[in-house]
Amino acid sequence: MSFAITPASRLNTLPEQFFAALAAKASARIALGHDVINLGQGNPDLPTPANIVDRMKAASDNPLYHKYPPFRGFPFLKEAVAKRYKEDYGVELDPVKEVAILFGGKTGLVEISQCLLNPGDVCLVPDPGYPDYWSGVALAGAEMSFMPLLAKNGFLPDYKALDPEAVKRAKLMFLNYPNNPTAATASREFYEETVAFARENGVVVASDFAYGALGFDDVKPISFLETPGAKEVGVEFYTLSKTYNMAGWRVGFALGNSQIVEMINLIQDHYYCSLFGGIQEAAAEALTGPQQSVEELVATYERRRNTLYDALASIGWHADKPAGSFFCWLPVPAGYTSMEFSDLLLEKADIVVAPGNGFGTSGEGYVRLGLLAPESRLREAAERIGRLGLHFRNEPAKAAQRST
Ligand code: PLP
């Protein structure tokens, strides 16, 4: 008789990895020898700045780092991120009580649901949104209630339109600006409304600020923690993945409310024993060393954005240029679903894009393109799409931008 292994039922609650199938389709096409332009993923294409890599090389010789690190990480890294927040956003953070070090933002985004949600609780989740929020809620055995992000509202949730029953049961909500996948940014007024909503309904706010450094046209994205009262109601997740092209290094932070930071530290005491000390030292170098690389990175993405949108406009695909993140959220031509259009681009133009419905039902009708290829490739992508002779419709009118 064979030995039967049955997974715990919680594994069956995990959402399907929608984009794994997309990556497989693209790989199959590359294996056939096609010259595929992959704009479907969110993996930064440029290298980590040299000062950070050099610091890591030197730090890896330090015998102190060959031992277990302190459970909750080295104080110097917490001080470094607090200093960066003070300089960039004017936000004061207590490095001991208001900072938790994470193995990348993704880890904290999954952990927070386990810290706060019981079975039967509700989590308010943006639709479309980053799928890892779903994973944490599923592992906690809780339920999701989606907050549609619509073009007419500037892709911000409309709190007044949410189901009052769901709001009553909600204990946590996720927000993410600059947004993946819509590339929208948030205003101060929206965050003020969010703090008021959170207080009134007893909902903790998890602000995912993964693209916080990426704002264009000289407008820097706002941190949720800049809002009066934000620390009372929530935390912000910050990551070095996008700001310093350090996606492979796995360094992130939970910042803000000390009670939630303590819960995240507590759960992590059981899961992990912090990051390799050399990585912590290199991460501190990223945060406290020269920041010119960040300015250059933002300028690169801005140039790519302009190149792509101008090239797309020249083939009749018009949309407003995004103000932040490295994504473009574009309406598909009439007559296609997101999936059909993504398949068409792959099969007829060797271009990979992410179908909007993979981020939630309100993502239907859109595709997401990443600005993660050189300008020449972005131009070529537009030319290939142009050769398909499609009829594009214009983007639905957005609501007037709220003041920042
Ligand atoms: N949040 C959003 C919206 C993201 O797009 C990503 C990564 O793509 C992350 C969080 C996680 O980043 P990391 O785990 O690399 O810090």
Coordinates of C-alpha atoms and ligand atoms in Angstrom, one line a residue:
M1 CA 0.0 0.0 0.0
S2 CA 1.4 3.4 -0.9
F3 CA 2.0 6.0 1.8
A4 CA -0.7 8.6 1.7
I5 CA 0.1 12.3 2.4
T6 CA -2.8 14.6 2.8
P7 CA -2.1 18.3 2.8
A8 CA -3.7 20.4 5.6
S9 CA -7.0 22.0 4.3
R10 CA -5.5 25.5 4.6
L11 CA -3.3 24.7 1.6
N12 CA -6.4 24.2 -0.5
T13 CA -7.7 27.7 0.4
L14 CA -4.7 29.3 -1.2
P15 CA -5.6 31.3 -4.4
E16 CA -4.5 30.0 -7.8
Q17 CA -1.1 31.4 -9.0
F18 CA -2.7 33.2 -12.0
F19 CA 0.6 34.5 -13.4
A20 CA 2.5 31.3 -13.2
A21 CA 0.5 30.1 -16.2
L22 CA 1.4 33.3 -18.1
A23 CA 5.1 32.9 -17.3
A24 CA 4.9 29.3 -18.6
K25 CA 3.3 30.4 -21.9
A26 CA 6.0 33.0 -22.4
S27 CA 8.8 30.5 -21.7
A28 CA 7.3 28.0 -24.2
R29 CA 7.4 30.7 -26.9
I30 CA 11.0 31.7 -26.1
A31 CA 11.9 28.0 -26.2
L32 CA 10.5 27.9 -29.7
G33 CA 13.1 30.5 -30.7
H34 CA 10.8 33.6 -30.8
D35 CA 12.1 37.0 -29.9
V36 CA 9.7 37.7 -27.0
I37 CA 9.4 41.2 -25.4
N38 CA 8.3 40.4 -21.8
L39 CA 6.4 43.3 -20.3
G40 CA 4.3 41.1 -18.2
Q41 CA 6.2 40.9 -15.0
G42 CA 7.2 43.3 -12.2
N43 CA 10.9 42.3 -11.8
P44 CA 13.2 45.3 -12.0
D45 CA 15.6 44.9 -14.9
L46 CA 18.5 47.1 -13.7
P47 CA 21.3 46.2 -11.3
T48 CA 21.6 47.1 -7.6
P49 CA 23.8 50.2 -7.2
A50 CA 27.5 49.4 -6.8
N51 CA 27.9 51.0 -3.4
I52 CA 25.3 48.6 -2.0
V53 CA 26.9 45.5 -3.7
D54 CA 30.4 46.6 -2.5
R55 CA 29.2 46.9 1.0
M56 CA 27.7 43.4 0.9
K57 CA 31.0 42.0 -0.4
A58 CA 33.0 43.5 2.4
A59 CA 30.3 42.7 5.1
S60 CA 30.2 39.0 4.1
D61 CA 33.8 38.7 5.6
N62 CA 32.6 39.9 9.0
P63 CA 32.5 36.8 11.4
L64 CA 29.8 38.5 13.5
Y65 CA 27.4 38.0 10.5
H66 CA 28.3 34.3 10.2
K67 CA 26.5 33.7 13.5
Y68 CA 22.7 33.9 14.0
P69 CA 21.6 37.5 13.8
P70 CA 19.5 39.1 16.6
F71 CA 15.9 37.7 16.2
R72 CA 14.5 41.0 15.3
G73 CA 17.4 42.3 13.2
F74 CA 20.2 44.7 13.9
P75 CA 19.3 48.1 15.4
F76 CA 21.4 49.9 12.8
L77 CA 19.1 48.8 10.0
K78 CA 16.0 50.0 11.9
E79 CA 17.7 53.3 12.5
A80 CA 18.6 53.6 8.8
V81 CA 15.0 53.2 7.6
A82 CA 13.7 55.6 10.3
K83 CA 16.3 58.2 9.1
R84 CA 15.2 57.7 5.5
Y85 CA 11.5 58.2 6.4
K86 CA 12.4 61.3 8.3
E87 CA 14.3 62.7 5.4
D88 CA 11.9 61.7 2.6
Y89 CA 8.6 62.1 4.3
G90 CA 9.1 64.0 7.5
V91 CA 7.8 61.0 9.4
E92 CA 9.2 60.3 12.8
L93 CA 9.6 56.5 13.6
D94 CA 10.9 55.0 16.8
P95 CA 13.4 52.4 15.5
V96 CA 12.8 50.1 18.4
K97 CA 9.0 50.1 18.6
E98 CA 7.8 51.2 15.2
V99 CA 10.0 49.3 12.8
A100 CA 10.0 45.5 12.0
I101 CA 12.5 44.1 9.5
L102 CA 10.9 41.7 6.9
F103 CA 12.2 39.2 4.3
G104 CA 10.8 41.5 1.6
G105 CA 7.4 43.3 1.7
K106 CA 5.6 40.2 0.5
T107 CA 6.3 38.4 3.8
G108 CA 4.8 41.2 6.0
L109 CA 1.8 41.6 3.7
V110 CA 1.0 37.9 4.3
E111 CA 1.9 38.0 8.0
I112 CA -0.3 41.0 8.9
S113 CA -3.5 39.0 8.0
Q114 CA -2.3 36.2 10.3
C115 CA -1.7 38.7 13.1
L116 CA -5.1 40.4 12.9
L117 CA -7.7 38.2 11.3
N118 CA -9.7 35.3 12.8
P119 CA -11.9 33.0 10.7
G120 CA -15.1 34.9 9.9
D121 CA -13.4 38.3 9.9
V122 CA -13.4 40.4 6.8
C123 CA -10.5 42.0 5.0
L124 CA -11.1 44.9 2.5
V125 CA -9.0 44.2 -0.5
P126 CA -8.5 46.4 -3.6
D127 CA -9.8 45.0 -6.9
P128 CA -7.7 45.0 -9.0
G129 CA -4.9 44.4 -6.6
Y130 CA -1.7 42.6 -5.8
P131 CA -2.5 38.9 -5.4
D132 CA -0.4 38.4 -2.2
Y133 CA -3.0 40.1 -0.1
W134 CA -5.4 37.3 -1.0
S135 CA -2.9 34.7 0.1
G136 CA -2.5 36.1 3.7
V137 CA -6.3 36.4 4.1
A138 CA -6.7 32.8 2.9
L139 CA -4.1 31.5 5.3
A140 CA -5.8 33.3 8.2
G141 CA -9.1 31.6 7.2
A142 CA -10.8 35.0 6.9
E143 CA -12.9 36.4 4.1
M144 CA -12.2 39.1 1.5
S145 CA -14.6 41.9 0.5
F146 CA -13.4 43.7 -2.6
M147 CA -13.1 47.4 -3.0
P148 CA -13.4 48.2 -6.7
L149 CA -10.8 50.6 -8.1
L150 CA -12.5 52.3 -11.0
A151 CA -11.2 54.8 -13.6
K152 CA -14.0 57.2 -12.7
N153 CA -12.7 57.4 -9.1
G154 CA -9.0 57.8 -10.2
F155 CA -8.6 54.1 -9.2
L156 CA -9.1 54.9 -5.5
P157 CA -11.7 53.0 -3.4
D158 CA -15.0 54.7 -2.8
Y159 CA -15.6 54.0 0.9
K160 CA -19.2 55.2 0.7
A161 CA -20.0 52.6 -1.9
L162 CA -18.8 49.6 0.2
D163 CA -21.2 47.0 1.5
P164 CA -22.0 48.2 5.1
E165 CA -22.3 44.6 6.3
A166 CA -18.8 43.8 5.1
V167 CA -17.4 47.0 6.6
K168 CA -19.0 46.1 9.9
R169 CA -17.1 42.8 10.0
A170 CA -13.9 44.2 8.5
K171 CA -10.8 44.3 10.7
L172 CA -8.1 45.0 8.1
M173 CA -7.8 46.8 4.7
F174 CA -5.0 46.9 2.1
L175 CA -4.2 50.0 0.1
N176 CA -1.4 50.3 -2.4
Y177 CA -0.3 53.7 -3.9
P178 CA 1.5 54.1 -6.2
N179 CA -0.7 51.3 -7.3
N180 CA 0.0 47.9 -8.8
P181 CA -1.6 47.3 -11.3
T182 CA -3.3 50.6 -12.1
A183 CA -0.3 52.9 -11.6
A184 CA -2.6 55.4 -9.8
T185 CA -1.3 57.6 -7.0
A186 CA -3.1 58.8 -3.8
S187 CA -3.7 62.3 -2.5
R188 CA -3.4 63.6 1.0
E189 CA -7.1 64.2 1.0
F190 CA -7.7 60.5 0.2
Y191 CA -5.4 59.4 3.1
E192 CA -7.2 61.7 5.5
E193 CA -10.5 60.2 4.4
T194 CA -8.9 56.8 5.0
V195 CA -7.8 57.6 8.5
A196 CA -11.4 58.8 9.3
F197 CA -12.9 55.7 7.8
A198 CA -10.5 53.4 9.7
R199 CA -11.3 55.1 13.0
E200 CA -15.0 55.1 12.5
N201 CA -15.1 51.4 11.5
G202 CA -12.3 50.0 13.6
V203 CA -10.4 48.8 10.5
V204 CA -6.6 48.6 10.5
V205 CA -4.9 50.1 7.4
A206 CA -2.1 48.2 5.7
S207 CA -0.5 50.7 3.3
D208 CA 1.7 48.9 0.8
F209 CA 4.2 51.5 -0.3
A210 CA 6.3 49.2 -2.5
Y211 CA 6.5 51.8 -5.3
G212 CA 6.8 54.8 -2.9
A213 CA 10.0 56.0 -4.5
L214 CA 8.6 56.0 -8.0
G215 CA 6.8 59.2 -8.8
F216 CA 7.1 61.1 -12.0
D217 CA 7.1 64.7 -13.3
D218 CA 8.8 65.9 -10.1
V219 CA 5.9 64.8 -7.9
K220 CA 7.0 62.5 -5.0
P221 CA 4.4 59.9 -3.9
I222 CA 3.0 60.5 -0.4
S223 CA 3.5 58.1 2.4
F224 CA 0.3 57.1 4.3
L225 CA 2.3 57.7 7.5
E226 CA 2.4 61.4 6.7
T227 CA -1.3 61.6 7.4
P228 CA -2.2 62.8 10.9
G229 CA -3.5 59.8 12.9
A230 CA -2.1 57.2 10.5
K231 CA 0.2 55.6 13.1
E232 CA -2.8 55.1 15.4
V233 CA -4.7 53.1 12.8
G234 CA -2.1 51.3 10.7
V235 CA 1.2 50.4 9.3
E236 CA 3.1 50.9 6.1
F237 CA 5.0 48.3 4.2
Y238 CA 8.2 49.5 2.6
T239 CA 10.7 47.5 0.5
L240 CA 14.1 48.0 -1.0
S241 CA 13.1 45.8 -4.0
K242 CA 12.0 48.6 -6.3
T243 CA 13.7 51.7 -4.9
Y244 CA 17.2 50.2 -5.1
N245 CA 16.7 47.3 -7.6
M246 CA 17.1 44.9 -4.7
A247 CA 14.3 42.5 -5.5
G248 CA 16.5 39.5 -5.0
W249 CA 17.9 40.6 -1.7
R250 CA 14.6 40.3 0.1
V251 CA 14.6 43.4 2.4
G252 CA 11.4 45.1 3.6
F253 CA 9.9 46.8 6.6
A254 CA 6.7 47.2 8.5
L255 CA 6.5 50.7 9.9
G256 CA 4.2 52.6 12.1
N257 CA 1.7 51.4 14.7
S258 CA 3.8 49.9 17.6
Q259 CA 1.2 47.3 18.5
I260 CA 1.0 45.9 15.0
V261 CA 4.8 46.1 14.6
E262 CA 5.1 44.0 17.8
M263 CA 2.6 41.5 16.5
I264 CA 4.6 41.1 13.3
N265 CA 7.9 40.8 15.3
L266 CA 6.2 38.2 17.5
I267 CA 5.0 36.0 14.6
Q268 CA 8.5 36.3 13.0
D269 CA 10.2 35.2 16.2
H270 CA 8.5 31.9 15.5
Y271 CA 9.1 31.7 11.8
Y272 CA 12.5 33.2 11.3
C273 CA 15.7 34.5 12.7
S274 CA 16.2 37.7 10.8
L275 CA 18.2 38.3 7.6
F276 CA 21.9 37.6 7.0
G277 CA 23.8 40.4 8.8
G278 CA 25.7 41.3 5.6
I279 CA 22.4 41.9 3.8
Q280 CA 21.3 44.1 6.7
E281 CA 24.5 46.1 6.5
A282 CA 24.1 46.5 2.7
A283 CA 20.5 47.5 3.2
A284 CA 21.5 50.2 5.7
E285 CA 24.0 51.4 3.1
A286 CA 21.2 51.6 0.5
L287 CA 19.1 53.7 2.9
T288 CA 21.7 56.0 4.3
G289 CA 24.3 56.2 1.4
P290 CA 24.0 58.4 -1.7
Q291 CA 20.5 58.6 -3.1
Q292 CA 21.5 59.7 -6.6
S293 CA 20.8 56.2 -8.0
V294 CA 17.2 56.6 -6.9
E295 CA 16.9 59.8 -8.8
E296 CA 18.5 58.2 -11.9
L297 CA 16.2 55.2 -11.7
V298 CA 13.1 57.4 -11.5
A299 CA 14.4 59.4 -14.5
T300 CA 14.9 56.2 -16.4
Y301 CA 11.4 54.9 -15.8
E302 CA 10.0 58.4 -16.7
R303 CA 11.8 58.3 -20.0
R304 CA 10.6 54.8 -20.7
R305 CA 7.1 55.8 -19.8
N306 CA 7.2 58.8 -22.2
T307 CA 8.7 56.7 -25.0
L308 CA 6.1 53.9 -24.6
Y309 CA 3.1 56.2 -24.3
D310 CA 4.2 58.4 -27.3
A311 CA 4.8 55.2 -29.4
L312 CA 1.4 53.8 -28.4
A313 CA -0.3 57.1 -29.2
S314 CA 1.2 57.0 -32.6
I315 CA -0.6 53.7 -33.3
G316 CA -3.8 55.0 -31.9
W317 CA -3.7 53.6 -28.4
H318 CA -4.2 56.6 -26.2
A319 CA -4.1 56.7 -22.4
D320 CA -3.1 59.1 -19.6
K321 CA 0.5 58.7 -18.6
P322 CA 0.8 57.3 -15.1
A323 CA 2.1 59.5 -12.2
G324 CA 4.0 56.7 -10.4
S325 CA 5.1 53.0 -10.2
F326 CA 6.7 51.3 -13.2
F327 CA 3.4 50.0 -14.6
C328 CA 1.1 51.1 -17.4
W329 CA -2.6 50.2 -17.1
L330 CA -4.1 50.3 -20.6
P331 CA -7.7 49.6 -21.8
V332 CA -7.9 46.7 -24.3
P333 CA -9.4 47.3 -27.8
A334 CA -13.1 46.9 -28.2
G335 CA -14.2 43.3 -28.8
Y336 CA -11.5 41.6 -26.7
T337 CA -11.3 40.4 -23.1
S338 CA -8.1 41.1 -21.2
M339 CA -7.1 37.4 -21.6
E340 CA -8.0 37.3 -25.3
F341 CA -6.0 40.4 -26.0
S342 CA -3.0 39.2 -24.0
D343 CA -3.0 35.9 -25.9
L344 CA -3.2 37.8 -29.2
L345 CA -0.2 40.0 -28.3
L346 CA 1.8 36.9 -27.3
E347 CA 0.8 34.8 -30.3
K348 CA 0.9 37.5 -33.1
A349 CA 3.4 40.0 -31.7
D350 CA 5.6 38.0 -29.3
I351 CA 4.8 40.5 -26.5
V352 CA 3.9 39.4 -23.0
V353 CA 1.6 41.6 -21.0
A354 CA -0.4 40.8 -17.8
P355 CA -4.2 40.5 -18.4
G356 CA -6.0 42.8 -16.0
N357 CA -8.5 40.2 -14.8
G358 CA -5.6 38.3 -13.1
F359 CA -5.6 41.1 -10.5
G360 CA -9.4 40.9 -9.9
T361 CA -12.7 41.2 -11.7
S362 CA -12.5 45.0 -11.9
G363 CA -9.3 44.5 -13.9
E364 CA -11.2 43.1 -16.8
G365 CA -10.9 45.3 -19.9
Y366 CA -7.3 46.2 -19.1
V367 CA -3.8 44.9 -19.5
R368 CA -0.7 45.8 -17.4
L369 CA 2.6 46.6 -19.1
G370 CA 5.8 47.0 -17.1
L371 CA 8.4 49.6 -18.0
L372 CA 11.1 47.0 -17.4
A373 CA 12.8 46.9 -20.8
P374 CA 15.0 49.4 -22.6
E375 CA 13.4 52.2 -24.6
S376 CA 14.3 50.5 -27.9
R377 CA 12.4 47.4 -26.9
L378 CA 9.4 49.5 -25.8
R379 CA 9.3 51.3 -29.1
E380 CA 9.6 48.0 -30.9
A381 CA 6.7 46.5 -28.8
A382 CA 4.5 49.5 -29.9
E383 CA 5.5 49.0 -33.6
R384 CA 4.7 45.3 -33.4
I385 CA 1.3 46.1 -31.9
G386 CA 0.7 48.7 -34.6
R387 CA 1.3 46.1 -37.3
L388 CA -1.7 44.1 -36.0
G389 CA -4.0 46.9 -37.3
L390 CA -6.3 47.0 -34.2
H391 CA -8.9 49.6 -33.4
F392 CA -8.2 51.0 -29.9
R393 CA -10.8 52.8 -27.8
N394 CA -9.8 55.7 -25.7
E395 CA -9.4 55.3 -21.9
P396 CA -12.5 55.9 -19.9
A397 CA -12.5 59.5 -18.5
K398 CA -10.9 59.6 -15.1
A399 CA -12.4 61.6 -12.3
A400 CA -10.7 65.0 -11.8
Q401 CA -7.5 64.4 -9.9
R402 CA -7.9 65.3 -6.2
S403 CA -5.5 67.9 -4.9
T404 CA -2.3 66.5 -3.3
Ligands
PLP1 N1 3.5 45.0 -3.1 C1 3.4 45.2 -4.4 C2 2.2 46.0 -4.8 C3 4.3 44.6 -5.3 O1 4.1 44.8 -6.6 C4 5.3 43.8 -4.8 C5 6.3 43.2 -5.7 O2 6.1 43.1 -6.9 C6 5.5 43.7 -3.4 C7 4.6 44.3 -2.6 C8 6.5 42.8 -2.8 O3 7.8 43.3 -2.9 P1 8.9 42.5 -2.1 O4 8.4 41.3 -1.5 O5 10.0 42.3 -3.2 O6 9.4 43.5 -1.1

